Coordinates of C-alpha atoms in Angstrom, one line a residue:
X24 CA 161.7 91.1 161.7
X25 CA 162.9 93.7 159.2
X26 CA 163.6 92.2 155.8
X27 CA 165.0 95.3 154.1
X28 CA 165.5 99.0 154.2
X29 CA 163.3 100.8 151.6
X30 CA 165.1 103.1 149.2
X31 CA 162.9 106.1 148.7
X32 CA 165.0 108.0 146.1
X33 CA 162.8 108.3 142.9
X34 CA 165.9 107.9 140.8
X35 CA 166.4 104.4 142.1
X36 CA 165.1 101.9 139.5
X37 CA 162.7 100.0 141.7
X38 CA 159.4 101.2 143.1
X39 CA 158.6 100.5 146.8
X40 CA 156.3 97.7 145.7
X41 CA 159.0 96.0 143.7
X42 CA 161.5 96.4 146.5
X43 CA 159.2 94.5 148.8
X44 CA 158.6 91.8 146.3
X45 CA 162.3 91.3 145.6
X46 CA 163.3 91.4 149.3
X47 CA 160.6 88.8 150.3
X48 CA 161.3 86.5 147.3
X49 CA 165.0 86.6 148.2
X50 CA 164.2 85.8 151.9
X51 CA 162.2 82.8 150.8
X52 CA 165.0 81.6 148.4
X53 CA 167.5 81.9 151.3
X54 CA 165.0 80.1 153.6
X55 CA 164.8 82.9 156.0
X56 CA 161.1 82.5 155.4
X57 CA 160.3 78.8 155.2
X58 CA 157.3 77.0 153.6
X59 CA 154.1 77.3 155.7
X60 CA 155.4 80.2 157.8
X61 CA 152.8 83.0 158.4
X62 CA 153.7 86.4 157.0
X63 CA 153.2 89.6 159.0
X64 CA 149.8 91.2 158.4
X65 CA 149.7 93.9 155.8
X66 CA 149.2 96.5 158.5
X67 CA 152.1 95.2 160.7
X68 CA 154.5 94.9 157.8
X69 CA 153.7 98.5 156.7
X70 CA 154.2 99.8 160.2
X71 CA 157.5 98.0 160.7
X72 CA 159.0 99.3 157.4
X73 CA 157.3 102.7 157.4
X74 CA 155.3 101.9 154.2
X75 CA 151.8 102.5 153.1
X76 CA 149.3 99.5 153.4
X77 CA 148.7 99.9 149.7
X78 CA 152.3 99.3 148.9
X79 CA 152.5 96.2 151.1
X80 CA 149.1 94.8 149.8
X81 CA 150.2 95.3 146.2
X82 CA 153.5 93.5 146.9
X83 CA 151.8 90.6 148.7
X84 CA 149.4 90.3 145.8
X85 CA 152.3 90.0 143.3
X86 CA 154.0 87.4 145.5
X87 CA 150.8 85.4 145.5
X88 CA 150.5 85.6 141.7
X89 CA 154.2 84.5 141.4
X90 CA 153.5 81.6 143.8
X91 CA 155.9 82.7 146.6
X92 CA 153.0 83.3 149.0
X93 CA 149.5 81.8 149.4
X94 CA 146.5 83.8 150.7
X95 CA 143.8 82.2 152.8
X96 CA 140.7 84.1 153.7
X97 CA 140.6 84.7 157.5
X98 CA 144.2 83.5 158.1
X99 CA 146.3 86.0 156.1
X100 CA 149.3 85.2 154.0
X101 CA 151.7 82.2 154.3
X102 CA 154.9 81.2 152.5
X103 CA 154.0 78.7 149.7
X104 CA 155.3 75.1 149.7
X105 CA 158.5 74.8 147.7
X106 CA 156.9 72.8 144.9
X107 CA 154.4 75.5 144.2
X108 CA 156.9 78.3 143.6
X109 CA 158.1 79.7 140.4
X110 CA 160.9 82.3 139.9
X111 CA 160.0 85.9 139.7
X112 CA 159.4 86.8 136.0
X113 CA 158.9 83.1 135.0
X114 CA 156.0 84.0 132.7
X115 CA 157.9 85.5 129.7
X116 CA 156.0 87.2 126.9
X117 CA 158.7 86.5 124.3
X118 CA 156.5 84.0 122.4
X119 CA 153.4 86.1 122.7
X120 CA 152.1 87.8 119.6
X121 CA 150.5 91.2 120.4
X122 CA 147.0 91.9 118.9
X123 CA 146.6 94.8 116.5
X124 CA 145.8 97.9 118.4
X125 CA 142.7 99.9 117.6
X126 CA 139.3 101.0 118.9
X127 CA 137.6 97.6 118.1
X128 CA 140.2 95.7 120.1
X129 CA 139.8 98.1 123.0
X130 CA 136.0 97.8 122.9
X131 CA 135.8 94.0 122.5
X132 CA 138.8 91.8 122.5
X133 CA 140.7 93.3 125.4
X134 CA 138.0 92.2 127.9
X135 CA 138.7 88.6 127.0
X136 CA 142.4 88.9 126.4
X137 CA 144.3 87.6 129.4
X138 CA 147.6 87.3 127.7
X139 CA 148.7 90.9 128.5
X140 CA 150.7 91.0 131.7
X141 CA 150.5 94.7 132.5
X142 CA 147.1 96.3 132.0
X143 CA 147.9 99.9 132.6
X144 CA 145.1 100.9 130.2
X145 CA 142.2 98.9 131.7
X146 CA 139.2 100.4 133.4
X147 CA 138.6 98.2 136.4
X148 CA 139.9 97.5 139.9
X149 CA 142.4 94.6 140.5
X150 CA 140.8 91.3 141.4
X151 CA 142.6 91.3 144.8
X152 CA 140.9 94.6 145.7
X153 CA 137.4 93.1 145.5
X154 CA 135.2 92.5 148.5
X155 CA 135.7 88.8 148.3
X156 CA 134.0 88.0 151.6
X157 CA 131.0 90.1 150.8
X158 CA 130.6 88.6 147.3
X159 CA 130.9 85.1 148.6
X160 CA 128.3 85.8 151.3
X161 CA 126.0 87.4 148.7
X162 CA 126.3 84.4 146.3
X163 CA 125.6 82.0 149.1
X164 CA 122.4 83.9 150.0
X165 CA 121.3 84.0 146.4
X166 CA 122.0 80.3 146.0
X167 CA 119.3 79.6 148.6
X168 CA 116.6 81.2 146.4
X169 CA 114.1 78.7 145.2
X170 CA 114.5 78.0 141.4
X171 CA 110.8 78.6 141.1
X172 CA 111.3 82.2 142.0
X173 CA 113.9 82.6 139.2
X174 CA 112.1 80.6 136.6
X175 CA 110.4 83.5 134.8
X176 CA 111.9 86.5 133.0
X177 CA 111.4 88.8 135.9
X178 CA 110.0 92.4 135.8
X179 CA 110.9 94.6 132.8
X180 CA 112.2 97.3 135.2
X181 CA 114.4 94.8 137.1
X182 CA 114.5 93.3 140.6
X183 CA 112.3 95.5 142.8
X184 CA 114.4 95.3 146.1
X185 CA 117.4 96.6 144.3
X186 CA 115.5 99.4 142.6
X187 CA 114.1 100.3 146.0
X188 CA 117.6 100.3 147.4
X189 CA 118.8 102.6 144.6
X190 CA 115.8 104.9 145.2
X191 CA 116.8 105.2 148.9
X192 CA 120.4 105.8 148.2
X193 CA 119.6 108.7 145.9
X194 CA 117.6 110.3 148.7
X195 CA 120.9 110.7 150.5
X196 CA 122.0 112.9 147.6
X197 CA 118.8 115.0 147.8
X198 CA 116.9 113.3 145.0
X199 CA 113.4 112.1 145.6
X200 CA 112.2 109.6 143.0
X201 CA 109.8 106.7 143.0
X202 CA 110.7 103.1 142.2
X203 CA 108.9 103.5 138.9
X204 CA 111.7 106.0 137.9
X205 CA 114.5 103.4 138.2
X206 CA 115.2 100.9 135.4
X207 CA 117.9 98.2 135.8
X208 CA 120.2 97.5 132.8
X209 CA 123.1 95.3 132.0
X210 CA 125.7 97.8 133.1
X211 CA 125.8 101.6 132.7
X212 CA 127.0 101.2 129.1
X213 CA 123.8 99.5 128.1
X214 CA 121.9 102.2 129.9
X215 CA 123.5 104.8 127.7
X216 CA 122.8 102.7 124.6
X217 CA 119.1 102.5 125.6
X218 CA 118.9 106.3 126.1
X219 CA 120.5 106.9 122.7
X220 CA 118.3 104.3 120.8
X221 CA 115.1 105.7 122.5
X222 CA 115.6 109.4 122.1
X223 CA 117.7 110.1 119.1
X224 CA 117.8 109.3 115.4
X225 CA 120.6 109.4 112.8
X226 CA 121.7 113.0 112.1
X227 CA 120.6 114.3 115.5
X228 CA 123.2 116.7 117.1
X229 CA 124.6 115.7 120.5
X230 CA 127.5 117.1 122.5
X231 CA 130.2 114.9 124.0
X232 CA 133.1 115.7 126.2
X233 CA 136.6 115.9 124.8
X234 CA 138.2 113.7 125.9
X235 CA 135.3 111.4 126.8
X236 CA 134.2 107.8 127.5
X237 CA 135.4 105.6 124.6
X238 CA 132.4 103.2 124.6
X239 CA 129.9 106.0 124.6
X240 CA 131.6 107.7 121.6
X241 CA 131.5 104.4 119.6
X242 CA 127.8 103.9 120.5
X243 CA 127.0 107.4 119.2
X244 CA 128.9 106.6 115.9
X245 CA 126.9 103.4 115.5
X246 CA 123.7 105.3 116.0
X247 CA 124.6 107.7 113.3
X248 CA 124.5 110.8 115.5
X249 CA 126.3 114.0 114.7
X250 CA 128.7 114.3 117.6
X251 CA 130.2 117.7 118.5
X252 CA 132.9 118.0 121.2
X253 CA 133.1 120.2 124.2
X254 CA 136.6 120.4 125.8
X255 CA 136.8 119.1 129.3
X256 CA 138.9 121.1 131.8
X257 CA 139.8 120.2 135.4
X258 CA 136.6 122.0 136.5
X259 CA 134.3 120.5 134.0
X260 CA 133.0 121.4 130.5
X261 CA 134.2 124.5 128.7
X262 CA 131.1 126.7 129.2
X263 CA 132.1 129.1 126.5
X264 CA 132.3 126.4 123.9
X265 CA 129.1 124.7 125.2
X266 CA 127.1 128.0 124.9
X267 CA 128.5 128.7 121.4
X268 CA 127.5 125.2 120.2
X269 CA 124.0 125.1 121.7
X270 CA 123.3 128.6 120.3
X271 CA 124.4 127.6 116.8
X272 CA 123.1 124.1 116.5
X273 CA 119.8 122.3 117.4
X274 CA 121.5 120.3 120.2
X275 CA 119.3 117.4 121.5
X276 CA 121.5 116.4 124.4
X277 CA 124.8 116.9 126.3
X278 CA 126.5 113.8 127.7
X279 CA 128.6 114.5 130.8
X280 CA 130.6 112.3 133.2
X281 CA 130.1 114.1 136.5
X282 CA 132.7 112.9 138.9
X283 CA 136.0 111.1 138.5
X284 CA 135.6 111.3 134.7
X285 CA 136.8 108.6 132.3
X286 CA 139.5 109.2 131.1
X287 CA 140.8 112.4 132.9
X288 CA 139.8 111.5 136.5
X289 CA 138.5 115.1 137.0
X290 CA 135.2 116.1 138.5
X291 CA 132.8 119.0 137.8
X292 CA 133.0 122.0 140.1
X293 CA 129.7 123.1 141.6
X294 CA 129.7 126.3 139.6
X295 CA 130.3 124.3 136.3
X296 CA 127.4 122.0 137.1
X297 CA 125.1 125.0 137.7
X298 CA 126.0 126.6 134.4
X299 CA 125.4 123.3 132.5
X300 CA 121.9 123.1 134.0
X301 CA 121.2 126.8 133.4
X302 CA 122.0 126.5 129.7
X303 CA 119.9 123.3 129.5
X304 CA 116.9 125.3 130.7
X305 CA 117.7 128.2 128.4
X306 CA 118.3 126.1 125.2
X307 CA 116.1 123.1 125.9
X308 CA 118.6 120.3 125.6
X309 CA 118.6 117.1 127.8
X310 CA 121.5 116.4 130.1
X311 CA 122.5 112.7 130.1
X312 CA 124.6 112.2 133.3
X313 CA 127.0 109.3 133.4
X314 CA 127.9 108.8 137.1
X315 CA 129.4 105.3 137.2
X316 CA 132.4 106.1 139.5
X317 CA 130.6 108.0 142.3
X318 CA 131.2 105.2 144.8
X319 CA 134.9 105.7 144.4
X320 CA 134.7 109.4 145.4
X321 CA 135.5 110.2 149.0
X322 CA 133.2 113.0 150.3
X323 CA 130.7 114.7 148.0
X324 CA 130.6 116.0 144.5
X325 CA 127.9 117.6 142.4
X326 CA 125.1 115.4 141.1
X327 CA 123.3 117.0 138.2
X328 CA 120.1 115.0 138.6
X329 CA 119.8 116.0 142.2
X330 CA 120.4 119.6 141.3
X331 CA 118.2 119.8 138.2
X332 CA 115.6 117.0 138.7
X333 CA 114.5 114.3 136.3
X334 CA 112.6 116.8 134.1
X335 CA 115.8 117.9 132.5
X336 CA 118.4 115.2 133.5
X337 CA 118.6 111.5 132.7
X338 CA 120.9 109.8 135.2
X339 CA 122.9 106.6 134.4
X340 CA 125.1 104.7 136.8
X341 CA 126.1 101.1 137.8
X342 CA 128.1 98.9 140.0
X343 CA 131.0 97.5 137.9
X344 CA 133.5 100.0 139.3
X345 CA 132.6 99.4 142.9
X346 CA 131.6 95.8 143.1
X347 CA 133.1 93.8 140.3
X348 CA 133.7 94.5 136.5
X349 CA 131.8 91.4 135.4
X350 CA 128.8 92.3 137.6
X351 CA 127.0 93.9 134.7
X352 CA 124.2 95.7 136.6
X353 CA 123.5 99.3 135.9
X354 CA 120.5 101.6 136.0
X355 CA 118.7 104.6 134.5
X356 CA 116.8 107.2 136.5
X357 CA 114.4 109.5 134.7
X358 CA 110.9 110.8 134.9
X359 CA 108.3 108.0 135.0
X360 CA 106.9 108.6 131.4
X361 CA 110.3 108.6 129.8
X362 CA 111.3 105.5 131.8
X363 CA 108.4 103.6 130.3
X364 CA 109.9 104.3 126.9
X365 CA 113.3 103.2 128.0
X366 CA 111.8 99.9 129.4
X367 CA 110.2 99.2 126.0
X368 CA 113.6 99.7 124.3
X369 CA 115.3 97.5 126.9
X370 CA 112.7 94.7 126.3
X371 CA 113.1 95.0 122.5
X372 CA 116.9 94.7 122.7
X373 CA 117.2 91.8 125.1
X374 CA 114.2 91.3 127.2
X375 CA 114.7 91.5 131.0
X376 CA 118.0 91.7 132.8
X377 CA 119.5 88.7 134.7
X378 CA 117.7 88.7 138.1
X379 CA 120.3 86.4 139.7
X380 CA 123.0 89.1 139.1
X381 CA 120.6 91.8 140.4
X382 CA 119.9 89.8 143.5
X383 CA 123.6 89.3 144.1
X384 CA 124.3 93.1 143.8
X385 CA 121.4 93.7 146.2
X386 CA 122.8 91.3 148.8
X387 CA 126.2 92.9 148.5
X388 CA 124.8 96.4 149.0
X389 CA 122.6 95.5 152.0
X390 CA 125.6 94.1 153.9
X391 CA 127.1 96.6 156.4
X392 CA 130.6 95.7 155.3
X393 CA 130.2 97.1 151.8
X394 CA 130.6 100.7 152.9
X395 CA 133.7 99.8 154.9
X396 CA 135.0 98.0 151.8
X397 CA 134.5 101.2 149.7
X398 CA 136.4 103.2 152.2
X399 CA 139.3 100.8 152.0
X400 CA 139.3 101.0 148.2
X401 CA 139.1 104.8 148.2
X402 CA 142.2 104.9 150.5
X403 CA 144.1 102.4 148.3
X404 CA 143.3 104.5 145.3
X405 CA 144.4 107.7 147.0
X406 CA 147.8 106.1 147.9
X407 CA 148.2 104.7 144.3
X408 CA 147.5 108.2 142.9
X409 CA 150.2 109.7 145.1
X410 CA 152.8 107.1 144.1
X411 CA 152.0 107.2 140.4
X412 CA 151.9 111.0 140.2
X413 CA 155.3 111.1 141.9
X414 CA 156.6 108.5 139.3
X415 CA 155.2 110.6 136.5
X416 CA 156.8 113.8 137.9
X417 CA 160.2 112.1 138.1
X418 CA 159.9 110.9 134.5
X419 CA 158.9 114.2 133.1
X420 CA 155.3 113.4 132.3
X421 CA 152.7 116.1 132.0
X422 CA 149.8 115.3 134.4
X423 CA 146.5 116.8 133.4
X424 CA 144.8 116.6 136.8
X425 CA 145.5 115.2 140.3
X426 CA 142.2 114.1 141.7
X427 CA 143.7 111.8 144.4
X428 CA 140.6 109.5 143.8
X429 CA 139.1 107.2 141.3
X430 CA 140.8 104.9 138.8
X431 CA 142.4 107.2 136.3
X432 CA 145.2 109.7 135.7
X433 CA 145.4 111.4 132.3
X434 CA 149.0 112.2 131.4
X435 CA 151.3 112.9 128.4
X436 CA 154.8 111.5 128.1
X437 CA 157.9 113.6 127.5
X438 CA 160.2 113.8 124.6
X439 CA 159.3 112.9 121.0
X440 CA 156.0 111.2 121.9
X441 CA 154.5 114.5 123.0
X442 CA 154.5 115.5 119.3
X443 CA 154.2 112.1 117.6
X444 CA 151.2 111.0 119.6
X445 CA 150.5 108.0 121.8
X446 CA 149.0 105.5 119.4
X447 CA 152.5 104.4 118.1
X448 CA 153.8 104.3 121.6
X449 CA 150.9 102.0 122.6
X450 CA 151.8 99.7 119.7
X451 CA 155.4 99.5 120.9
X452 CA 154.2 98.8 124.5
X453 CA 152.1 95.9 123.4
X454 CA 155.3 94.1 122.1
X455 CA 156.5 94.3 125.7
X456 CA 153.3 93.0 127.1
X457 CA 152.0 96.4 128.2
X458 CA 148.5 97.7 127.4
X459 CA 148.3 101.5 127.1
X460 CA 145.1 103.4 126.3
X461 CA 146.1 106.2 123.9
X462 CA 144.1 109.4 123.8
X463 CA 142.7 108.8 120.3
X464 CA 140.3 106.3 121.9
X465 CA 138.7 109.1 123.9
X466 CA 138.5 111.8 121.2
X467 CA 135.2 112.2 119.3
X468 CA 137.4 113.0 116.2
X469 CA 139.8 110.2 117.0
X470 CA 142.8 112.6 116.9
X471 CA 146.0 111.4 118.5
X472 CA 146.9 114.2 121.0
X473 CA 149.6 112.3 122.8
X474 CA 147.7 111.9 126.0
X475 CA 147.3 108.5 127.7
X476 CA 144.8 107.1 130.3
X477 CA 146.5 105.4 133.1
X478 CA 144.7 103.1 135.6
X479 CA 146.5 104.0 138.9
X480 CA 146.1 100.5 140.4
X481 CA 147.9 98.9 137.4
X482 CA 150.5 101.5 136.5
X483 CA 153.2 101.1 139.2
X484 CA 154.8 98.1 137.6
X485 CA 158.6 98.3 137.2
X486 CA 158.4 97.0 133.6
X487 CA 156.0 99.8 132.5
X488 CA 158.5 102.5 133.5
X489 CA 161.5 100.6 132.2
X490 CA 159.6 100.5 128.9
X491 CA 158.9 104.3 129.1
X492 CA 162.6 105.0 129.6
X493 CA 163.7 102.6 126.8
X494 CA 161.1 104.2 124.4
X495 CA 162.4 107.7 125.1
X496 CA 159.1 108.8 126.7
X497 CA 160.7 110.3 129.7
X498 CA 162.5 113.6 130.3

């Protein structure tokens, strides 16, 4: 059964996802689809209407959230009972008071703030994209563990089978390390904090990317470090600026986000990676590699620790992007002597990390289905990138890079906002229940350059682009 004919003209007000949502909601209202009826599978609906599976999956997820459909694991989607439905858009934000925007809100309150309907500025995958079956199976397996095995604090380095799994996975990238070179942390962000607290003291000079990871920049400020910025291009760090800074200053470390960088989405080229390591050898600085999004990268990309070894590179990663944002399990890889110092800092700050969570991650990773899940996520992100980039082009946005992978697109709106900056635009968006992440969050100097970080999985909503048109942010 064909429910509608998609309109593919970008000048048409509705995205393909919104067209599917409205068409199916209307079919349910008209009782063409009755309570309890099974819906076509995502793949079948996509094929029938010549749509991407991402578009259909996103539409079905919205219909579930609006109580038009129900989703049952193993049995697909069905039309919800009449009593469970609510009209599309029945969750108004008119009585909602937006929080005051700022770095502290981004770094703390936003993660507990569920009042914002459209989270274009967030840094995680949608809940409906998670490997629900794999997580459920992992939790069941962990629940069978005897409480006696979990009664103690666990090993300071973390759950050994997971460390061993990480060690083996790094071998596939050409890095040979021992399990005594892997330290588990409460997320990659804590890993970066441990590195900073262990190695540096107030006033030490470090280099950070511009734009760069917001949480890392705030951690550096709290530690009293002198942070100098190196511009980030589509190919990586500006080597000319990097060389000028390390020649002029006593630089202790360079922090770099290797692939699918937060916030630009760009990845280092192989040549850029080589030059960073060559300069590290020449000038004696440490490279701290943040590689938390590698699992979202199809194919291969440079890994600095595999290229330069643990003598010069400290490697930090984690599983929040690929498994679940609340699954706060990360890790540090370094030479064995340095890792001992990191373990001491970890124990000083908060003792051991939660073994139950580490066991859960291990159970997810050891399942054969996890790699298949990652491939599906990579494909959905690619399709979301294509659709969002096309929307941005049609609205006159300047797109920094088109990685076709990962969570983020870095873009700048048209019109007055290109000059006025994006912080004020973000304040206006909050009044419409839209969370934007302005570029000042990601600038070591907190300058408002007009750029915005968009999470591609959350930025196809009709209301977001209606707001952009209303605010004069389009060409």
